[in-house]
Tab-separated table of C-alpha atoms in Angstrom:
chain	number	residue	atom	x	y	z
A	24	UNK	CA	-5.405	-37.638	26.226
A	25	UNK	CA	-8.663	-39.469	25.576
A	26	UNK	CA	-9.367	-37.324	22.497
A	27	UNK	CA	-5.934	-38.125	21.045
A	28	UNK	CA	-6.414	-41.852	21.654
A	29	UNK	CA	-9.797	-41.753	19.901
A	30	UNK	CA	-8.280	-39.833	16.947
A	31	UNK	CA	-5.525	-42.422	16.570
A	32	UNK	CA	-7.994	-45.289	16.536
A	33	UNK	CA	-10.231	-43.486	14.046
A	34	UNK	CA	-7.299	-42.948	11.665
A	35	UNK	CA	-6.420	-46.653	11.809
A	36	UNK	CA	-10.041	-47.686	11.377
A	37	UNK	CA	-10.449	-45.353	8.402
A	38	UNK	CA	-7.483	-46.882	6.594
A	39	UNK	CA	-8.716	-50.401	7.269
A	40	UNK	CA	-12.317	-49.718	6.189
A	41	UNK	CA	-11.390	-48.032	2.897
A	42	UNK	CA	-9.038	-50.876	2.011
A	43	UNK	CA	-11.701	-53.489	2.801
A	44	UNK	CA	-14.339	-51.580	0.850
A	45	UNK	CA	-12.295	-51.748	-2.341
A	46	UNK	CA	-11.360	-55.351	-1.845
A	47	UNK	CA	-15.066	-56.195	-1.636
A	48	UNK	CA	-16.085	-53.876	-4.470
A	49	UNK	CA	-13.542	-55.172	-6.952
A	50	UNK	CA	-14.469	-52.287	-9.235
A	51	UNK	CA	-12.364	-50.315	-11.702
A	52	UNK	CA	-9.399	-48.759	-10.054
A	53	UNK	CA	-9.577	-51.081	-7.030
A	54	UNK	CA	-6.221	-52.846	-7.622
A	55	UNK	CA	-4.296	-49.564	-7.735
A	56	UNK	CA	-6.049	-48.315	-4.613
A	57	UNK	CA	-5.374	-51.564	-2.771
A	58	UNK	CA	-1.729	-51.314	-3.800
A	59	UNK	CA	-1.573	-47.722	-2.567
A	60	UNK	CA	-3.109	-48.784	0.739
A	61	UNK	CA	-0.614	-51.621	1.087
A	62	UNK	CA	2.302	-49.294	0.363
A	63	UNK	CA	1.005	-46.825	2.921
A	64	UNK	CA	0.814	-49.614	5.503
A	65	UNK	CA	4.538	-50.287	5.033
A	66	UNK	CA	5.271	-46.642	5.824
A	67	UNK	CA	2.777	-46.159	8.643
A	68	UNK	CA	4.131	-49.232	10.439
A	69	UNK	CA	6.939	-46.944	11.620
A	70	UNK	CA	5.516	-43.490	10.905
A	71	UNK	CA	2.547	-44.119	13.164
A	72	UNK	CA	0.774	-42.156	15.876
A	73	UNK	CA	3.901	-42.353	18.033
A	74	UNK	CA	6.163	-40.804	15.394
A	75	UNK	CA	7.800	-37.519	16.390
A	76	UNK	CA	6.001	-35.682	13.581
A	77	UNK	CA	2.233	-36.169	13.239
A	78	UNK	CA	1.592	-37.672	9.811
A	79	UNK	CA	-1.569	-39.759	10.099
A	80	UNK	CA	-3.820	-36.698	9.958
A	81	UNK	CA	-3.383	-36.906	6.176
A	82	UNK	CA	-6.127	-39.543	6.232
A	83	UNK	CA	-8.553	-36.806	7.288
A	84	UNK	CA	-7.836	-34.887	4.093
A	85	UNK	CA	-8.432	-35.410	0.373
A	86	UNK	CA	-4.926	-36.840	0.071
A	87	UNK	CA	-6.017	-39.742	2.248
A	88	UNK	CA	-9.349	-40.603	0.621
A	89	UNK	CA	-8.558	-44.068	-0.685
A	90	UNK	CA	-12.032	-44.438	-2.184
A	91	UNK	CA	-10.768	-42.279	-5.061
A	92	UNK	CA	-8.416	-44.112	-7.411
A	93	UNK	CA	-6.544	-40.860	-8.083
A	94	UNK	CA	-5.520	-40.508	-4.451
A	95	UNK	CA	-1.736	-40.725	-4.058
A	96	UNK	CA	0.071	-42.925	-1.572
A	97	UNK	CA	3.196	-42.185	0.436
A	98	UNK	CA	5.509	-43.237	-2.412
A	99	UNK	CA	3.646	-41.033	-4.899
A	100	UNK	CA	5.158	-37.999	-3.211
A	101	UNK	CA	8.238	-39.339	-1.421
A	102	UNK	CA	9.397	-41.666	-4.193
A	103	UNK	CA	9.939	-45.430	-4.076
A	104	UNK	CA	12.542	-44.914	-1.326
A	105	UNK	CA	13.791	-48.517	-1.525
A	106	UNK	CA	16.931	-47.707	0.432
A	107	UNK	CA	14.934	-46.121	3.194
A	108	UNK	CA	12.526	-49.066	3.358
A	109	UNK	CA	15.300	-51.654	3.463
A	110	UNK	CA	17.701	-49.883	5.803
A	111	UNK	CA	15.310	-47.861	7.927
A	112	UNK	CA	16.629	-45.080	10.184
A	113	UNK	CA	19.791	-43.456	8.925
A	114	UNK	CA	18.598	-43.277	5.335
A	115	UNK	CA	16.084	-40.837	3.971
A	116	UNK	CA	13.232	-41.205	1.476
A	117	UNK	CA	14.012	-40.250	-2.121
A	118	UNK	CA	12.192	-36.921	-1.678
A	119	UNK	CA	12.178	-35.168	1.684
A	120	UNK	CA	9.986	-32.090	1.968
A	121	UNK	CA	12.287	-29.741	3.820
A	122	UNK	CA	14.570	-26.846	2.903
A	123	UNK	CA	17.485	-29.207	2.247
A	124	UNK	CA	15.674	-30.468	-0.868
A	125	UNK	CA	15.635	-28.287	-3.977
A	126	UNK	CA	12.406	-26.289	-4.176
A	127	UNK	CA	11.808	-27.332	-7.796
A	128	UNK	CA	12.024	-31.008	-6.849
A	129	UNK	CA	9.487	-30.558	-4.056
A	130	UNK	CA	7.093	-28.538	-6.201
A	131	UNK	CA	7.600	-30.965	-9.078
A	132	UNK	CA	6.225	-33.803	-6.959
A	133	UNK	CA	3.063	-31.799	-6.317
A	134	UNK	CA	2.746	-30.673	-9.925
A	135	UNK	CA	2.647	-34.296	-11.069
A	136	UNK	CA	-1.018	-34.166	-10.022
A	137	UNK	CA	-1.803	-30.500	-9.410
A	138	UNK	CA	-1.189	-28.944	-12.800
A	139	UNK	CA	-3.258	-26.701	-14.998
A	140	UNK	CA	-6.125	-24.379	-14.091
A	141	UNK	CA	-5.050	-21.891	-11.406
A	142	UNK	CA	-1.484	-23.253	-11.457
A	143	UNK	CA	-0.843	-22.735	-15.170
A	144	UNK	CA	1.433	-19.770	-14.496
A	145	UNK	CA	3.429	-21.330	-11.651
A	146	UNK	CA	6.547	-21.774	-13.827
A	147	UNK	CA	8.302	-18.421	-13.933
A	148	UNK	CA	6.006	-16.939	-11.296
A	149	UNK	CA	7.290	-14.788	-8.457
A	150	UNK	CA	6.970	-17.485	-5.822
A	151	UNK	CA	8.837	-20.043	-7.893
A	152	UNK	CA	11.527	-17.505	-8.804
A	153	UNK	CA	12.018	-16.820	-5.101
A	154	UNK	CA	12.516	-20.527	-4.404
A	155	UNK	CA	9.187	-21.013	-2.657
A	156	UNK	CA	7.895	-24.584	-2.888
A	157	UNK	CA	4.365	-25.842	-2.348
A	158	UNK	CA	5.085	-27.241	1.117
A	159	UNK	CA	6.347	-23.846	2.309
A	160	UNK	CA	2.700	-22.772	2.384
A	161	UNK	CA	0.683	-26.012	2.314
A	162	UNK	CA	0.684	-28.688	5.023
A	163	UNK	CA	-0.661	-31.928	3.579
A	164	UNK	CA	-0.168	-34.010	6.732
A	165	UNK	CA	-2.374	-31.680	8.790
A	166	UNK	CA	-6.112	-32.215	9.095
A	167	UNK	CA	-6.577	-28.534	8.193
A	168	UNK	CA	-4.396	-26.699	5.686
A	169	UNK	CA	-4.204	-23.198	7.177
A	170	UNK	CA	-3.450	-21.439	3.903
A	171	UNK	CA	-6.718	-22.747	2.420
A	172	UNK	CA	-8.863	-21.549	5.341
A	173	UNK	CA	-10.137	-17.971	5.253
A	174	UNK	CA	-9.589	-17.433	8.974
A	175	UNK	CA	-5.948	-18.489	8.931
A	176	UNK	CA	-4.722	-17.827	5.381
A	177	UNK	CA	-3.327	-14.328	5.961
A	178	UNK	CA	-1.242	-15.574	8.882
A	179	UNK	CA	0.550	-17.952	6.511
A	180	UNK	CA	1.140	-15.253	3.876
A	181	UNK	CA	2.333	-12.740	6.474
A	182	UNK	CA	5.073	-15.152	7.540
A	183	UNK	CA	7.031	-13.821	4.547
A	184	UNK	CA	5.117	-10.663	3.594
A	185	UNK	CA	5.775	-8.686	6.756
A	186	UNK	CA	5.450	-5.236	5.135
A	187	UNK	CA	1.921	-6.117	4.084
A	188	UNK	CA	1.147	-7.284	7.621
A	189	UNK	CA	2.184	-3.866	8.941
A	190	UNK	CA	0.139	-2.065	6.274
A	191	UNK	CA	-2.959	-4.095	7.119
A	192	UNK	CA	-2.820	-2.681	10.682
A	193	UNK	CA	-2.957	0.947	9.540
A	194	UNK	CA	-5.994	3.156	10.065
A	195	UNK	CA	-7.330	2.778	6.522
A	196	UNK	CA	-7.135	-0.811	5.289
A	197	UNK	CA	-8.985	-3.572	3.528
A	198	UNK	CA	-10.912	-5.661	6.097
A	199	UNK	CA	-8.245	-8.349	6.307
A	200	UNK	CA	-8.018	-8.467	10.089
A	201	UNK	CA	-11.803	-8.522	10.236
A	202	UNK	CA	-11.810	-11.736	8.191
A	203	UNK	CA	-13.779	-10.335	5.242
A	204	UNK	CA	-10.908	-10.182	2.733
A	205	UNK	CA	-7.959	-12.545	2.345
A	206	UNK	CA	-4.870	-12.423	0.161
A	207	UNK	CA	-6.194	-14.906	-2.398
A	208	UNK	CA	-9.225	-12.693	-3.087
A	209	UNK	CA	-6.876	-10.434	-5.051
A	210	UNK	CA	-3.745	-12.519	-5.661
A	211	UNK	CA	-3.156	-15.896	-7.265
A	212	UNK	CA	-0.204	-17.296	-5.288
A	213	UNK	CA	0.406	-19.912	-7.999
A	214	UNK	CA	1.227	-17.292	-10.630
A	215	UNK	CA	-0.571	-14.819	-12.837
A	216	UNK	CA	-0.153	-13.094	-16.195
A	217	UNK	CA	-0.790	-9.796	-14.413
A	218	UNK	CA	1.544	-7.748	-12.179
A	219	UNK	CA	2.032	-8.593	-8.483
A	220	UNK	CA	0.378	-11.974	-9.099
A	221	UNK	CA	-3.079	-10.369	-9.139
A	222	UNK	CA	-5.886	-12.673	-10.241
A	223	UNK	CA	-6.844	-10.589	-13.283
A	224	UNK	CA	-4.685	-9.273	-16.106
A	225	UNK	CA	-4.318	-5.826	-14.535
A	226	UNK	CA	-4.533	-4.274	-11.086
A	227	UNK	CA	-7.599	-2.268	-12.136
A	228	UNK	CA	-9.496	-5.344	-13.336
A	229	UNK	CA	-8.774	-6.992	-10.004
A	230	UNK	CA	-9.976	-3.950	-8.028
A	231	UNK	CA	-13.129	-3.707	-10.136
A	232	UNK	CA	-14.269	-7.160	-9.009
A	233	UNK	CA	-15.317	-5.431	-5.768
A	234	UNK	CA	-15.281	-1.718	-6.646
A	235	UNK	CA	-17.505	-2.004	-9.717
A	236	UNK	CA	-18.807	1.574	-9.388
A	237	UNK	CA	-15.314	2.830	-10.278
A	238	UNK	CA	-15.153	0.789	-13.491
A	239	UNK	CA	-16.866	3.207	-15.871
A	240	UNK	CA	-16.806	3.710	-18.796
A	241	UNK	CA	-16.874	7.435	-18.137
A	242	UNK	CA	-17.501	10.289	-20.546
A	243	UNK	CA	-14.680	12.178	-18.825
A	244	UNK	CA	-11.905	9.989	-17.493
A	245	UNK	CA	-9.242	10.751	-14.916
A	246	UNK	CA	-6.226	9.198	-16.599
A	247	UNK	CA	-4.384	7.871	-13.502
A	248	UNK	CA	-7.563	6.192	-12.255
A	249	UNK	CA	-8.104	4.566	-15.655
A	250	UNK	CA	-4.523	3.280	-15.794
A	251	UNK	CA	-3.757	1.988	-12.310
A	252	UNK	CA	-5.619	2.320	-9.022
A	253	UNK	CA	-2.300	1.920	-7.211
A	254	UNK	CA	-1.130	5.259	-8.626
A	255	UNK	CA	-3.043	6.950	-5.818
A	256	UNK	CA	-3.975	4.156	-3.408
A	257	UNK	CA	-1.749	2.127	-1.093
A	258	UNK	CA	-3.698	-1.058	-1.601
A	259	UNK	CA	-2.596	-2.917	1.546
A	260	UNK	CA	-3.190	-0.066	3.970
A	261	UNK	CA	-2.528	3.585	4.715
A	262	UNK	CA	-2.890	6.064	7.552
A	263	UNK	CA	-4.698	8.383	5.146
A	264	UNK	CA	-8.279	7.545	4.238
A	265	UNK	CA	-9.297	6.096	1.839
A	266	UNK	CA	-6.071	4.124	1.371
A	267	UNK	CA	-4.374	7.149	-0.172
A	268	UNK	CA	-0.606	7.248	-0.606
A	269	UNK	CA	-0.451	10.852	0.623
A	270	UNK	CA	-2.911	13.539	1.606
A	271	UNK	CA	-4.490	15.858	-0.987
A	272	UNK	CA	-3.440	18.336	-2.280
A	273	UNK	CA	0.066	16.846	-2.084
A	274	UNK	CA	-1.074	13.659	-3.807
A	275	UNK	CA	-2.687	15.657	-6.621
A	276	UNK	CA	0.366	17.908	-6.954
A	277	UNK	CA	2.545	14.920	-7.816
A	278	UNK	CA	1.002	15.103	-11.309
A	279	UNK	CA	-0.761	18.483	-11.428
A	280	UNK	CA	2.223	20.753	-10.869
A	281	UNK	CA	1.307	23.490	-13.364
A	282	UNK	CA	0.187	27.079	-12.696
A	283	UNK	CA	-3.462	25.986	-12.510
A	284	UNK	CA	-2.624	24.685	-9.033
A	285	UNK	CA	-2.760	28.232	-7.616
A	286	UNK	CA	-6.210	29.718	-8.072
A	287	UNK	CA	-5.960	33.506	-7.648
A	288	UNK	CA	-9.147	35.342	-6.577
A	289	UNK	CA	-10.302	38.349	-8.519
A	290	UNK	CA	-9.128	41.809	-7.456
A	291	UNK	CA	-11.117	43.240	-4.584
A	292	UNK	CA	-12.252	39.845	-3.358
A	293	UNK	CA	-12.363	38.896	0.287
A	294	UNK	CA	-8.864	37.455	0.059
A	295	UNK	CA	-7.419	40.986	-0.353
A	296	UNK	CA	-3.791	41.712	-1.047
A	297	UNK	CA	-0.578	41.560	0.905
A	298	UNK	CA	2.535	43.373	-0.246
A	299	UNK	CA	1.115	43.939	-3.719
A	300	UNK	CA	0.515	40.181	-4.237
A	301	UNK	CA	-2.860	38.539	-4.260
A	302	UNK	CA	-3.353	36.653	-0.968
A	303	UNK	CA	-4.804	33.164	-1.433
A	304	UNK	CA	-5.983	30.898	1.417
A	305	UNK	CA	-3.705	27.865	1.437
A	306	UNK	CA	-5.366	24.902	-0.249
A	307	UNK	CA	-3.849	22.771	2.535
A	308	UNK	CA	-6.445	24.152	4.929
A	309	UNK	CA	-9.569	24.163	2.793
A	310	UNK	CA	-11.408	20.966	3.662
A	311	UNK	CA	-10.961	18.379	0.935
A	312	UNK	CA	-8.380	20.499	-0.904
A	313	UNK	CA	-8.559	19.888	-4.675
A	314	UNK	CA	-11.631	17.715	-4.213
A	315	UNK	CA	-13.653	20.674	-2.951
A	316	UNK	CA	-14.178	21.368	-6.642
A	317	UNK	CA	-12.895	18.313	-8.515
A	318	UNK	CA	-15.110	15.839	-6.676
A	319	UNK	CA	-15.421	13.126	-9.321
A	320	UNK	CA	-11.820	11.949	-9.150
A	321	UNK	CA	-12.522	8.548	-10.713
A	322	UNK	CA	-14.388	9.979	-13.719
A	323	UNK	CA	-17.593	11.792	-14.627
A	324	UNK	CA	-20.519	11.176	-16.954
A	325	UNK	CA	-21.997	14.665	-16.563
A	326	UNK	CA	-22.045	16.698	-19.828
A	327	UNK	CA	-20.351	19.568	-17.978
A	328	UNK	CA	-17.914	17.322	-16.103
A	329	UNK	CA	-14.839	17.766	-18.253
A	330	UNK	CA	-12.912	19.059	-15.244
A	331	UNK	CA	-14.379	16.306	-13.046
A	332	UNK	CA	-16.425	18.908	-11.192
A	333	UNK	CA	-19.659	16.921	-11.285
């Protein structure tokens, strides 16, 4: 209780001090900041520390730093809301950030300031097309925005992406649960020119930011590896190490289904014959299957590595 009382007083003191500082400074941008502070005071007279939804924590974030002339006020996001201010309870602000308000209206309010750079591809992106608005992931009235913190970001993403949550718990996975990798290390949630909202133009380019040893260029390339890492790997998690979609040789046989799959030993070899047919030990039981011989599956630079043997 004491901690909450102290936090409330600190929020009030912070607002008062920043307003006074600009009144004394009288520098460029001060009038607009003073006006923003005055407008906020009209709102926080009712939406104070006793309001049913905590809102004053915004003054502990960048959105509440009144020393910066670019900092928005309440009406910057919620609109002038003259009806709400004059009539009070029973009327709503012009823009309410809940599911009843169109997602494009909510995101549009944010994009008035937050445009360009990493958000260039928001329009037409997968999140926008699925009616996700900024406030579905971001919480501006909280002292800490969970989606921007490495420890808590995946929890926010997994609220919708439940299949990826399940994959991340499988035996072979990226160290998401361990806190070493988060969704935004690979994906740009605000849109991307690449598939699956990956940060780079292709999935391979994105993977290579960490797995640089697989980049090449190689003298002898393995075509699937050069085209798309996800051809063989389940990138969010698999029960087959290392993140493979299925176990070799079955994974290899999805492409390599020709007669070269069945290596027949020479006559008189240890394999012998059964019923007039050459008996071959099943490749399913021979250690690393195809990779017993074709070890360099991502590519080879050895002069004799045309078959990815070395």
